[in-house]
PDB file of C-alpha atoms in Angstrom:
ATOM      1  CA  MET M 441     -94.286  12.124   2.342  1.00 92.00           C
ATOM      2  CA  GLU M 442     -95.406  15.710   2.769  1.00 93.00           C
ATOM      3  CA  ASN M 443     -91.791  16.730   3.446  1.00 95.00           C
ATOM      4  CA  LEU M 444     -90.787  15.086   0.177  1.00 97.00           C
ATOM      5  CA  ARG M 445     -93.579  16.770  -1.755  1.00 97.00           C
ATOM      6  CA  GLN M 446     -92.457  20.145  -0.428  1.00 96.00           C
ATOM      7  CA  LYS M 447     -89.084  19.851  -2.184  1.00 97.00           C
ATOM      8  CA  ASN M 448     -88.594  22.481  -4.870  1.00 97.00           C
ATOM      9  CA  ALA M 449     -86.558  20.311  -7.242  1.00 97.00           C
ATOM     10  CA  PHE M 450     -86.366  16.667  -8.280  1.00 98.00           C
ATOM     11  CA  ILE M 451     -83.502  14.881 -10.000  1.00 97.00           C
ATOM     12  CA  CYS M 452     -84.792  11.676 -11.612  1.00 97.00           C
ATOM     13  CA  ASP M 453     -82.939   8.744 -13.086  1.00 95.00           C
ATOM     14  CA  MET M 454     -84.566   7.452 -16.266  1.00 93.00           C
ATOM     15  CA  ASP M 455     -84.350   3.718 -16.997  1.00 90.00           C
ATOM     16  CA  GLY M 456     -86.116   1.868 -14.202  1.00 90.00           C
ATOM     17  CA  VAL M 457     -87.667   5.076 -12.875  1.00 95.00           C
ATOM     18  CA  ILE M 458     -89.412   6.665 -15.862  1.00 95.00           C
ATOM     19  CA  TYR M 459     -89.493   3.786 -18.341  1.00 92.00           C
ATOM     20  CA  HIS M 460     -88.455   0.244 -19.144  1.00 87.00           C
ATOM     21  CA  GLY M 461     -87.339  -0.072 -22.753  1.00 82.00           C
ATOM     22  CA  LYS M 462     -90.072   1.565 -24.828  1.00 85.00           C
ATOM     23  CA  ASN M 463     -92.730   1.579 -22.128  1.00 88.00           C
ATOM     24  CA  LEU M 464     -93.512   4.198 -19.500  1.00 93.00           C
ATOM     25  CA  LEU M 465     -93.760   2.882 -15.967  1.00 94.00           C
ATOM     26  CA  PRO M 466     -97.008   3.174 -13.981  1.00 95.00           C
ATOM     27  CA  GLY M 467     -97.629   6.598 -12.429  1.00 96.00           C
ATOM     28  CA  VAL M 468     -95.025   8.437 -14.523  1.00 97.00           C
ATOM     29  CA  LYS M 469     -97.503  10.574 -16.508  1.00 96.00           C
ATOM     30  CA  GLU M 470     -99.196  11.602 -13.277  1.00 97.00           C
ATOM     31  CA  PHE M 471     -95.853  12.367 -11.649  1.00 97.00           C
ATOM     32  CA  VAL M 472     -94.615  14.545 -14.513  1.00 97.00           C
ATOM     33  CA  GLY M 473     -98.001  16.260 -14.634  1.00 97.00           C
ATOM     34  CA  TRP M 474     -97.732  16.975 -10.908  1.00 97.00           C
ATOM     35  CA  LEU M 475     -94.203  18.389 -11.323  1.00 97.00           C
ATOM     36  CA  LYS M 476     -95.443  20.800 -13.972  1.00 96.00           C
ATOM     37  CA  ALA M 477     -98.667  21.731 -12.148  1.00 96.00           C
ATOM     38  CA  GLU M 478     -96.740  22.468  -8.931  1.00 97.00           C
ATOM     39  CA  HIS M 479     -94.058  24.427 -10.835  1.00 97.00           C
ATOM     40  CA  LYS M 480     -91.332  22.134  -9.537  1.00 97.00           C
ATOM     41  CA  LYS M 481     -87.890  22.244 -11.089  1.00 97.00           C
ATOM     42  CA  PHE M 482     -86.902  18.829 -12.420  1.00 97.00           C
ATOM     43  CA  LEU M 483     -84.089  17.164 -14.286  1.00 97.00           C
ATOM     44  CA  PHE M 484     -83.897  13.729 -15.857  1.00 97.00           C
ATOM     45  CA  LEU M 485     -80.369  12.574 -15.044  1.00 95.00           C
ATOM     46  CA  THR M 486     -78.855   9.510 -16.690  1.00 93.00           C
ATOM     47  CA  ASN M 487     -75.476   7.805 -16.625  1.00 92.00           C
ATOM     48  CA  SER M 488     -76.064   6.719 -20.205  1.00 89.00           C
ATOM     49  CA  SER M 489     -74.005   8.827 -22.588  1.00 92.00           C
ATOM     50  CA  ALA M 490     -75.051   7.319 -25.921  1.00 90.00           C
ATOM     51  CA  LYS M 491     -78.015   9.574 -26.769  1.00 93.00           C
ATOM     52  CA  THR M 492     -78.167  13.328 -27.274  1.00 95.00           C
ATOM     53  CA  LEU M 493     -80.539  15.486 -25.232  1.00 96.00           C
ATOM     54  CA  ARG M 494     -82.799  15.809 -28.272  1.00 96.00           C
ATOM     55  CA  GLU M 495     -82.925  12.044 -28.723  1.00 96.00           C
ATOM     56  CA  LEU M 496     -83.915  11.576 -25.082  1.00 96.00           C
ATOM     57  CA  SER M 497     -86.652  14.190 -25.415  1.00 96.00           C
ATOM     58  CA  GLU M 498     -87.937  12.507 -28.571  1.00 96.00           C
ATOM     59  CA  LYS M 499     -87.890   9.096 -26.886  1.00 95.00           C
ATOM     60  CA  LEU M 500     -90.210  10.343 -24.145  1.00 96.00           C
ATOM     61  CA  ALA M 501     -92.384  12.074 -26.746  1.00 96.00           C
ATOM     62  CA  ARG M 502     -92.938   8.718 -28.466  1.00 95.00           C
ATOM     63  CA  MET M 503     -94.150   7.411 -25.102  1.00 94.00           C
ATOM     64  CA  GLY M 504     -96.585  10.296 -24.734  1.00 93.00           C
ATOM     65  CA  LEU M 505     -94.543  12.620 -22.493  1.00 95.00           C
ATOM     66  CA  ASP M 506     -93.799  16.186 -23.587  1.00 94.00           C
ATOM     67  CA  VAL M 507     -90.516  17.126 -21.904  1.00 96.00           C
ATOM     68  CA  ASP M 508     -88.220  19.818 -23.273  1.00 94.00           C
ATOM     69  CA  GLU M 509     -84.498  19.139 -23.870  1.00 95.00           C
ATOM     70  CA  SER M 510     -83.629  21.550 -21.052  1.00 95.00           C
ATOM     71  CA  HIS M 511     -84.894  18.966 -18.533  1.00 97.00           C
ATOM     72  CA  PHE M 512     -82.239  16.366 -19.408  1.00 97.00           C
ATOM     73  CA  TYR M 513     -78.656  15.932 -18.241  1.00 97.00           C
ATOM     74  CA  THR M 514     -76.367  13.034 -19.109  1.00 96.00           C
ATOM     75  CA  SER M 515     -72.954  11.744 -18.082  1.00 96.00           C
ATOM     76  CA  ALA M 516     -71.802  12.818 -21.562  1.00 97.00           C
ATOM     77  CA  ARG M 517     -72.667  16.436 -20.736  1.00 97.00           C
ATOM     78  CA  ALA M 518     -71.030  16.142 -17.318  1.00 96.00           C
ATOM     79  CA  THR M 519     -67.897  14.686 -18.915  1.00 97.00           C
ATOM     80  CA  ALA M 520     -67.729  17.515 -21.442  1.00 97.00           C
ATOM     81  CA  ALA M 521     -68.147  20.103 -18.676  1.00 96.00           C
ATOM     82  CA  PHE M 522     -65.357  18.466 -16.660  1.00 97.00           C
ATOM     83  CA  LEU M 523     -62.949  18.399 -19.613  1.00 98.00           C
ATOM     84  CA  HIS M 524     -63.741  22.041 -20.419  1.00 97.00           C
ATOM     85  CA  SER M 525     -62.901  22.993 -16.828  1.00 96.00           C
ATOM     86  CA  GLN M 526     -59.618  21.088 -17.020  1.00 97.00           C
ATOM     87  CA  LYS M 527     -58.413  22.000 -20.508  1.00 97.00           C
ATOM     88  CA  PRO M 528     -60.599  24.359 -22.561  1.00 98.00           C
ATOM     89  CA  GLY M 529     -60.406  23.777 -26.298  1.00 97.00           C
ATOM     90  CA  GLY M 530     -58.661  20.429 -25.940  1.00 98.00           C
ATOM     91  CA  THR M 531     -58.738  17.305 -28.074  1.00 98.00           C
ATOM     92  CA  ALA M 532     -60.005  13.787 -27.483  1.00 98.00           C
ATOM     93  CA  TYR M 533     -60.011  10.357 -29.028  1.00 98.00           C
ATOM     94  CA  VAL M 534     -63.517   9.006 -28.419  1.00 98.00           C
ATOM     95  CA  ILE M 535     -64.956   5.524 -28.212  1.00 97.00           C
ATOM     96  CA  GLY M 536     -68.625   6.428 -28.076  1.00 95.00           C
ATOM     97  CA  ASP M 537     -71.760   7.477 -29.905  1.00 94.00           C
ATOM     98  CA  ALA M 538     -73.551  10.732 -30.729  1.00 94.00           C
ATOM     99  CA  GLY M 539     -74.251  11.718 -27.118  1.00 95.00           C
ATOM    100  CA  ILE M 540     -70.633  12.129 -26.048  1.00 97.00           C
ATOM    101  CA  ILE M 541     -69.347  13.305 -29.440  1.00 96.00           C
ATOM    102  CA  ASN M 542     -71.933  16.094 -29.684  1.00 96.00           C
ATOM    103  CA  ALA M 543     -71.319  17.115 -26.053  1.00 97.00           C
ATOM    104  CA  LEU M 544     -67.592  17.486 -26.762  1.00 98.00           C
ATOM    105  CA  TYR M 545     -68.186  19.461 -29.956  1.00 97.00           C
ATOM    106  CA  ASP M 546     -70.513  21.793 -28.052  1.00 97.00           C
ATOM    107  CA  ILE M 547     -67.732  22.793 -25.617  1.00 97.00           C
ATOM    108  CA  GLY M 548     -65.240  23.393 -28.408  1.00 97.00           C
ATOM    109  CA  TYR M 549     -63.352  20.110 -28.366  1.00 98.00           C
ATOM    110  CA  SER M 550     -62.096  18.458 -31.534  1.00 97.00           C
ATOM    111  CA  ILE M 551     -61.670  14.751 -32.227  1.00 97.00           C
ATOM    112  CA  ASP M 552     -58.055  13.638 -32.615  1.00 97.00           C
ATOM    113  CA  ASP M 553     -56.839  10.067 -33.137  1.00 95.00           C
ATOM    114  CA  THR M 554     -53.140  10.987 -33.392  1.00 97.00           C
ATOM    115  CA  LYS M 555     -52.071  12.901 -30.270  1.00 97.00           C
ATOM    116  CA  PRO M 556     -55.149  13.752 -28.199  1.00 98.00           C
ATOM    117  CA  ASP M 557     -55.177  15.265 -24.725  1.00 98.00           C
ATOM    118  CA  TYR M 558     -57.720  12.675 -23.578  1.00 98.00           C
ATOM    119  CA  VAL M 559     -59.056   9.248 -24.447  1.00 98.00           C
ATOM    120  CA  VAL M 560     -62.782   9.271 -23.626  1.00 98.00           C
ATOM    121  CA  VAL M 561     -64.753   6.024 -23.439  1.00 97.00           C
ATOM    122  CA  SER M 562     -68.504   5.506 -23.122  1.00 96.00           C
ATOM    123  CA  GLU M 563     -70.931   2.728 -24.002  1.00 93.00           C
ATOM    124  CA  SER M 564     -70.979   2.248 -27.763  1.00 91.00           C
ATOM    125  CA  ASP M 565     -71.930  -0.151 -30.542  1.00 88.00           C
ATOM    126  CA  ASN M 566     -68.669   0.879 -32.229  1.00 87.00           C
ATOM    127  CA  TYR M 567     -66.471  -0.720 -29.567  1.00 93.00           C
ATOM    128  CA  ASP M 568     -64.024  -3.204 -31.083  1.00 95.00           C
ATOM    129  CA  TYR M 569     -60.508  -4.608 -30.734  1.00 96.00           C
ATOM    130  CA  ALA M 570     -58.964  -2.068 -33.107  1.00 97.00           C
ATOM    131  CA  ARG M 571     -60.294   0.831 -31.030  1.00 96.00           C
ATOM    132  CA  ILE M 572     -59.081  -0.790 -27.818  1.00 97.00           C
ATOM    133  CA  CYS M 573     -55.587  -1.078 -29.308  1.00 97.00           C
ATOM    134  CA  LYS M 574     -55.604   2.542 -30.504  1.00 98.00           C
ATOM    135  CA  ALA M 575     -56.847   3.822 -27.145  1.00 98.00           C
ATOM    136  CA  THR M 576     -54.183   1.778 -25.344  1.00 98.00           C
ATOM    137  CA  ARG M 577     -51.427   3.203 -27.537  1.00 98.00           C
ATOM    138  CA  LEU M 578     -52.638   6.785 -27.075  1.00 98.00           C
ATOM    139  CA  VAL M 579     -52.819   6.436 -23.282  1.00 98.00           C
ATOM    140  CA  ASN M 580     -49.346   4.936 -23.223  1.00 98.00           C
ATOM    141  CA  GLU M 581     -48.182   7.967 -25.213  1.00 98.00           C
ATOM    142  CA  GLY M 582     -49.577  10.377 -22.623  1.00 97.00           C
ATOM    143  CA  ALA M 583     -53.316  10.870 -23.200  1.00 98.00           C
ATOM    144  CA  LYS M 584     -55.410  10.971 -20.013  1.00 98.00           C
ATOM    145  CA  LEU M 585     -58.068   8.261 -19.682  1.00 98.00           C
ATOM    146  CA  ILE M 586     -61.668   9.323 -18.997  1.00 98.00           C
ATOM    147  CA  GLY M 587     -64.835   7.255 -18.542  1.00 97.00           C
ATOM    148  CA  THR M 588     -68.255   8.868 -18.860  1.00 97.00           C
ATOM    149  CA  ASN M 589     -69.577   6.585 -16.103  1.00 94.00           C
ATOM    150  CA  PRO M 590     -68.389   3.610 -14.016  1.00 93.00           C
ATOM    151  CA  ASP M 591     -71.377   1.323 -14.709  1.00 90.00           C
ATOM    152  CA  LEU M 592     -70.290  -2.245 -15.400  1.00 90.00           C
ATOM    153  CA  THR M 593     -73.650  -3.186 -16.920  1.00 85.00           C
ATOM    154  CA  GLY M 594     -76.658  -1.388 -18.353  1.00 77.00           C
ATOM    155  CA  PRO M 595     -80.118  -2.453 -19.557  1.00 70.00           C
ATOM    156  CA  VAL M 596     -81.196  -2.779 -23.184  1.00 66.00           C
ATOM    157  CA  GLU M 597     -84.525  -3.625 -24.788  1.00 64.00           C
ATOM    158  CA  GLY M 598     -86.129  -6.659 -23.185  1.00 62.00           C
ATOM    159  CA  GLY M 599     -84.542  -6.042 -19.787  1.00 60.00           C
ATOM    160  CA  VAL M 600     -81.257  -7.758 -20.677  1.00 65.00           C
ATOM    161  CA  MET M 601     -78.129  -6.405 -18.947  1.00 75.00           C
ATOM    162  CA  VAL M 602     -75.118  -5.859 -21.214  1.00 84.00           C
ATOM    163  CA  PRO M 603     -71.559  -4.574 -20.604  1.00 89.00           C
ATOM    164  CA  SER M 604     -71.429  -0.809 -20.066  1.00 90.00           C
ATOM    165  CA  THR M 605     -68.668   1.800 -19.818  1.00 95.00           C
ATOM    166  CA  GLY M 606     -66.893   0.433 -16.753  1.00 94.00           C
ATOM    167  CA  ALA M 607     -66.571  -2.997 -18.343  1.00 95.00           C
ATOM    168  CA  LEU M 608     -65.521  -1.578 -21.714  1.00 96.00           C
ATOM    169  CA  LEU M 609     -62.769   0.444 -20.068  1.00 97.00           C
ATOM    170  CA  ALA M 610     -61.333  -2.513 -18.145  1.00 97.00           C
ATOM    171  CA  PRO M 611     -59.118  -3.849 -20.995  1.00 97.00           C
ATOM    172  CA  ILE M 612     -57.606  -0.395 -21.571  1.00 98.00           C
ATOM    173  CA  GLU M 613     -56.975   0.103 -17.842  1.00 98.00           C
ATOM    174  CA  LEU M 614     -55.369  -3.318 -17.527  1.00 98.00           C
ATOM    175  CA  ALA M 615     -53.241  -2.940 -20.657  1.00 97.00           C
ATOM    176  CA  THR M 616     -51.945   0.519 -19.704  1.00 98.00           C
ATOM    177  CA  GLY M 617     -51.866   0.320 -15.920  1.00 97.00           C
ATOM    178  CA  CYS M 618     -53.792   3.621 -15.872  1.00 97.00           C
ATOM    179  CA  LYS M 619     -56.998   4.011 -13.878  1.00 97.00           C
ATOM    180  CA  ALA M 620     -59.644   6.046 -15.682  1.00 98.00           C
ATOM    181  CA  TYR M 621     -61.345   9.032 -14.075  1.00 98.00           C
ATOM    182  CA  TYR M 622     -65.107   8.414 -14.121  1.00 97.00           C
ATOM    183  CA  VAL M 623     -67.356  11.478 -14.245  1.00 96.00           C
ATOM    184  CA  GLY M 624     -70.891  10.025 -14.009  1.00 94.00           C
ATOM    185  CA  LYS M 625     -72.808   8.859 -10.930  1.00 92.00           C
ATOM    186  CA  PRO M 626     -71.883   8.219  -8.171  1.00 91.00           C
ATOM    187  CA  ASN M 627     -69.265  10.957  -8.666  1.00 92.00           C
ATOM    188  CA  PRO M 628     -70.626  13.955  -6.686  1.00 90.00           C
ATOM    189  CA  LEU M 629     -69.304  16.196  -9.474  1.00 92.00           C
ATOM    190  CA  MET M 630     -72.231  15.171 -11.672  1.00 93.00           C
ATOM    191  CA  MET M 631     -74.668  15.941  -8.868  1.00 93.00           C
ATOM    192  CA  ARG M 632     -73.171  19.402  -8.306  1.00 93.00           C
ATOM    193  CA  ASN M 633     -73.494  20.106 -12.024  1.00 93.00           C
ATOM    194  CA  ALA M 634     -77.124  19.019 -11.882  1.00 94.00           C
ATOM    195  CA  LEU M 635     -77.830  21.361  -8.961  1.00 95.00           C
ATOM    196  CA  LYS M 636     -76.226  24.245 -10.858  1.00 95.00           C
ATOM    197  CA  LYS M 637     -78.378  23.474 -13.874  1.00 94.00           C
ATOM    198  CA  LEU M 638     -81.489  23.439 -11.676  1.00 95.00           C
ATOM    199  CA  GLU M 639     -80.316  26.555  -9.806  1.00 95.00           C
ATOM    200  CA  CYS M 640     -81.312  24.889  -6.539  1.00 95.00           C
ATOM    201  CA  ARG M 641     -79.637  24.134  -3.236  1.00 95.00           C
ATOM    202  CA  ARG M 642     -79.155  20.535  -2.125  1.00 95.00           C
ATOM    203  CA  GLU M 643     -81.461  21.088   0.887  1.00 96.00           C
ATOM    204  CA  GLU M 644     -84.437  21.760  -1.405  1.00 97.00           C
ATOM    205  CA  THR M 645     -83.742  18.896  -3.818  1.00 97.00           C
ATOM    206  CA  ALA M 646     -84.434  15.147  -3.926  1.00 97.00           C
ATOM    207  CA  ILE M 647     -82.897  12.499  -6.170  1.00 97.00           C
ATOM    208  CA  ILE M 648     -85.039   9.574  -7.338  1.00 97.00           C
ATOM    209  CA  GLY M 649     -83.385   6.421  -8.613  1.00 95.00           C
ATOM    210  CA  ASP M 650     -83.655   2.653  -8.820  1.00 93.00           C
ATOM    211  CA  ARG M 651     -80.038   1.694  -8.023  1.00 92.00           C
ATOM    212  CA  MET M 652     -78.421   1.706  -4.610  1.00 94.00           C
ATOM    213  CA  ASP M 653     -74.887   1.590  -6.054  1.00 89.00           C
ATOM    214  CA  THR M 654     -75.200   4.732  -8.198  1.00 89.00           C
ATOM    215  CA  ASP M 655     -78.287   6.870  -7.579  1.00 93.00           C
ATOM    216  CA  MET M 656     -78.552   6.478  -3.822  1.00 96.00           C
ATOM    217  CA  ILE M 657     -74.846   6.746  -3.014  1.00 94.00           C
ATOM    218  CA  ALA M 658     -74.589   9.779  -5.329  1.00 93.00           C
ATOM    219  CA  GLY M 659     -77.363  11.483  -3.383  1.00 95.00           C
ATOM    220  CA  ILE M 660     -75.977  10.544   0.015  1.00 95.00           C
ATOM    221  CA  GLU M 661     -72.456  11.744  -0.802  1.00 93.00           C
ATOM    222  CA  SER M 662     -73.916  14.995  -2.176  1.00 93.00           C
ATOM    223  CA  GLU M 663     -76.194  15.403   0.900  1.00 94.00           C
ATOM    224  CA  ILE M 664     -79.346  15.352  -1.226  1.00 96.00           C
ATOM    225  CA  THR M 665     -82.537  13.628  -0.044  1.00 97.00           C
ATOM    226  CA  THR M 666     -82.647  10.152  -1.598  1.00 97.00           C
ATOM    227  CA  VAL M 667     -85.683   8.261  -2.904  1.00 98.00           C
ATOM    228  CA  LEU M 668     -85.294   4.626  -3.970  1.00 97.00           C
ATOM    229  CA  VAL M 669     -88.053   3.322  -6.255  1.00 97.00           C
ATOM    230  CA  LEU M 670     -88.583  -0.420  -6.606  1.00 95.00           C
ATOM    231  CA  SER M 671     -89.565  -0.193 -10.277  1.00 92.00           C
ATOM    232  CA  GLY M 672     -86.069  -0.958 -11.539  1.00 87.00           C
ATOM    233  CA  VAL M 673     -82.907  -2.744 -10.395  1.00 86.00           C
ATOM    234  CA  SER M 674     -82.929  -2.633  -6.586  1.00 89.00           C
ATOM    235  CA  THR M 675     -85.375  -4.511  -4.360  1.00 92.00           C
ATOM    236  CA  ARG M 676     -86.091  -4.122  -0.657  1.00 93.00           C
ATOM    237  CA  ALA M 677     -83.970  -7.220  -0.029  1.00 94.00           C
ATOM    238  CA  SER M 678     -80.995  -6.046  -2.109  1.00 93.00           C
ATOM    239  CA  ALA M 679     -81.161  -2.571  -0.536  1.00 93.00           C
ATOM    240  CA  GLU M 680     -80.611  -4.179   2.880  1.00 94.00           C
ATOM    241  CA  GLN M 681     -77.196  -5.447   1.742  1.00 94.00           C
ATOM    242  CA  PHE M 682     -75.729  -1.927   1.610  1.00 96.00           C
ATOM    243  CA  ALA M 683     -74.228  -0.045   4.547  1.00 95.00           C
ATOM    244  CA  TYR M 684     -76.277   3.067   3.720  1.00 95.00           C
ATOM    245  CA  ARG M 685     -80.017   3.647   3.498  1.00 95.00           C
ATOM    246  CA  PRO M 686     -82.143   5.848   1.241  1.00 96.00           C
ATOM    247  CA  GLY M 687     -84.366   8.473   2.799  1.00 96.00           C
ATOM    248  CA  TYR M 688     -87.479   6.960   1.195  1.00 97.00           C
ATOM    249  CA  ILE M 689     -88.347   3.631  -0.425  1.00 97.00           C
ATOM    250  CA  LEU M 690     -91.344   3.792  -2.779  1.00 97.00           C
ATOM    251  CA  ASN M 691     -92.912   1.437  -5.295  1.00 96.00           C
ATOM    252  CA  GLY M 692     -92.606   4.052  -8.040  1.00 96.00           C
ATOM    253  CA  VAL M 693     -92.676   7.790  -8.726  1.00 97.00           C
ATOM    254  CA  GLY M 694     -96.457   7.714  -8.820  1.00 96.00           C
ATOM    255  CA  ASP M 695     -96.436   7.298  -5.021  1.00 97.00           C
ATOM    256  CA  ILE M 696     -95.199  10.891  -4.704  1.00 97.00           C
ATOM    257  CA  VAL M 697     -98.338  12.313  -6.323  1.00 96.00           C
ATOM    258  CA  PRO M 698    -100.984  13.211  -3.709  1.00 94.00           C
ATOM    259  CA  ALA M 699    -104.119  11.081  -3.887  1.00 84.00           C
TER     260      ALA M 699
END
């Protein structure tokens, strides 16, 4: 544990690690307090692309945590950065909410539902058959298909799992025969962007998450120390089903704080 505590930077997933729904998980206040007291660099990294950085900061504030917007990074931001690197000043047709739309505006993209360069899909309450049909037509006409993350399901209030980006993209992929490019975890691209934002090397960083299929594999493929917490999706039993192992398995982030 002392080796883990000596890391200079921590990348933390949010749902299942920091909170469940509207409630902070045990030990989180102490953990964040320790990060600040020890002058650690830290980043809350989430595959969710629905909320803006400000909305995420305000959500934690309502739970009693004061965390500046600069400490958040989402798959929406990673997607925008990827598109900017591929085609600066491009256009996109978006199925998504404020998080991805604002991220695209911030890098100089415009929204186009006629002849866009890209069709970008994320989890959204505005997903419907008409948008699926429009996205399918645009991809068939040459737009490139992008998913903010590959998650098939994601949690909502009450712990219920609902379809997420990967599932929402499936009809468009099947109808067009085009496979989307997914930017979020476990794509190592998102992890490299996070390290750049932290200005830290992978050797001095640890990633903390609750899912073996996204957080842990993202860390392993990026050669970052991995910490699985059992406060979310994965259990000790389910972790044994995977061919890879995390560096640490803890009950929650509070275990990292010295007694």
